[in-house]
């Protein structure tokens, strides 16, 4: 174990983390037996993430439909429940740990790490739990691209269908919110000590509190999260776990789908090939779908699976020796919200949140007893705010910068070496998201081997406007927020020590900001767009407005990959909405009559 210069308990936590997270649950070992004597199902859902759990749950509401959900990862772990340990499941066996192709224009010329859930519940196990639908104009833009039925007025009922808003002041706005759905949404009951100062500082600058899921976004919010009583509520827990006992629903973990079986003549999807994740050497197995296959494997895996199945750019498939079933621009149109590290707020002594070992043990005990105390929340990440860059229309409420405020614990001896709970920090990081990125990347396959890592090229900052948006965000913190009376009164001040990677530039100048963006680039994990939704006349599209893959039969995609233009929000809530709407589309297409 590397030398640790943090308080002893944090060192202990860093050491024991792999032991806690990598525990194998017995229920995973039972999964293979569930398919031993099964030859077919009506519907096969590939991927048990934010959308897949919803699709499987909703389709199995029809008792005569046999539904199979296949997930490459294992069951959800207890360690994911604790909000204060938000990042402790990253870079573990619950994570695909994707890496992008290196590029000198971002991530310091190295591969960017893209965390993505490989577990039942998908990335809703790893994410920050923020419930953020995005601006209404984002969805209206989908409709304007020819996707009838996907404007904001069309999708709002599906957001509300999922929602159980537990904050009475917000739930009272029934135009935008509802109660009674499976997805509990609420603010954290435990309020971090820096939440109010952050809100006060922004209000000092004229940014008032808003419900970002209501009529306005520009401003500051004490966010709502997909959690219930201080415990993470993943898509798995909200939608799947309550119905796992349905006789017509089969959920199998540790089963990685490697190909959709396609009839090359009719172009009909007839089944899937899969392997047991822990026993790949035992070979592939096939199971049939009598009605449909729905890919909900995410913006990286869904396009990879399509290409391995013969659906994708002809030039790519031919080069890799894969028979072309349908020539489509699969894997193109990759979008994300980039941000960066590098803007740190030093906290006054009273605003620091650092406990001694005994107090931390008490916090853990308090959480284990009743899901209460500091560990039942995410620290300053409770606060988020939207502002506009030089490119945003000043006349309308459609902001293009969203700030996230992760807590940071650093020591002079080993800055950043030890991961700490969100309850233990002495600085706050300002991470501005470029929420209307103009650059587009792509995902493709390395070869025909399903176990080869996909090639991911995000093309961050390929369009210079994206870089300028970050510059505007940095300047807002540097010139405005850091100089508020609220911050000065509490001894909170910007750390103007240059990042080592950018020490050759003067802090606060445009060259310094550009250096930060290109060297300390981070993803907000909002990967999308790689199976673009659009009419067949749009040659860049992959699925139609009913999510059917162009030119094929019985094959749909329902996840973040279908998003044609990424909106200005986190993606978990929109992806759950996509799952809800996809299930209804499927039900309607089979003319199901419910008693």
PDB file of C-alpha atoms in Angstrom, residues 256-260 273 275 284 303-310 316-324 444-455:
ATOM      1  CA  UNK A 256     -22.818 -10.355 -21.265  1.00  0.00           C
ATOM      2  CA  UNK A 257     -24.561 -10.137 -24.619  1.00  0.00           C
ATOM      3  CA  UNK A 258     -21.977 -10.277 -27.410  1.00  0.00           C
ATOM      4  CA  UNK A 259     -24.203 -10.149 -30.501  1.00  0.00           C
ATOM      5  CA  UNK A 260     -27.771  -9.736 -31.673  1.00  0.00           C
ATOM      6  CA  UNK A 273     -25.725 -14.546 -28.085  1.00  0.00           C
ATOM      7  CA  UNK A 275     -21.552 -15.483 -22.365  1.00  0.00           C
ATOM      8  CA  UNK A 284     -21.413 -18.602 -26.199  1.00  0.00           C
ATOM      9  CA  UNK A 303     -23.505   0.916 -30.701  1.00  0.00           C
ATOM     10  CA  UNK A 304     -20.749  -1.635 -30.099  1.00  0.00           C
ATOM     11  CA  UNK A 305     -23.331  -4.437 -30.029  1.00  0.00           C
ATOM     12  CA  UNK A 306     -25.048  -3.185 -33.178  1.00  0.00           C
ATOM     13  CA  UNK A 307     -21.768  -3.113 -35.088  1.00  0.00           C
ATOM     14  CA  UNK A 308     -20.797  -6.582 -33.880  1.00  0.00           C
ATOM     15  CA  UNK A 309     -24.208  -7.708 -35.167  1.00  0.00           C
ATOM     16  CA  UNK A 310     -23.697  -6.310 -38.654  1.00  0.00           C
ATOM     17  CA  UNK A 316     -16.096  -0.160 -40.666  1.00  0.00           C
ATOM     18  CA  UNK A 317     -17.868  -3.519 -40.760  1.00  0.00           C
ATOM     19  CA  UNK A 318     -16.219  -4.602 -44.024  1.00  0.00           C
ATOM     20  CA  UNK A 319     -12.790  -3.707 -42.683  1.00  0.00           C
ATOM     21  CA  UNK A 320     -13.427  -5.797 -39.533  1.00  0.00           C
ATOM     22  CA  UNK A 321     -14.738  -8.786 -41.509  1.00  0.00           C
ATOM     23  CA  UNK A 322     -18.327  -8.467 -40.291  1.00  0.00           C
ATOM     24  CA  UNK A 323     -21.229  -9.212 -42.644  1.00  0.00           C
ATOM     25  CA  UNK A 324     -23.205  -6.030 -43.298  1.00  0.00           C
ATOM     26  CA  UNK A 444     -16.339   2.332 -32.998  1.00  0.00           C
ATOM     27  CA  UNK A 445     -15.145  -1.254 -32.637  1.00  0.00           C
ATOM     28  CA  UNK A 446     -11.513  -2.332 -32.506  1.00  0.00           C
ATOM     29  CA  UNK A 447     -12.214  -5.628 -34.288  1.00  0.00           C
ATOM     30  CA  UNK A 448     -14.825  -8.386 -34.433  1.00  0.00           C
ATOM     31  CA  UNK A 449     -13.894  -9.652 -30.961  1.00  0.00           C
ATOM     32  CA  UNK A 450     -16.739  -8.690 -28.573  1.00  0.00           C
ATOM     33  CA  UNK A 451     -14.300  -8.565 -25.659  1.00  0.00           C
ATOM     34  CA  UNK A 452     -12.060  -5.949 -27.248  1.00  0.00           C
ATOM     35  CA  UNK A 453     -12.422  -2.479 -25.775  1.00  0.00           C
ATOM     36  CA  UNK A 454     -14.356  -0.041 -27.957  1.00  0.00           C
ATOM     37  CA  UNK A 455     -12.546   2.920 -29.499  1.00  0.00           C
TER      38      UNK A 455
END
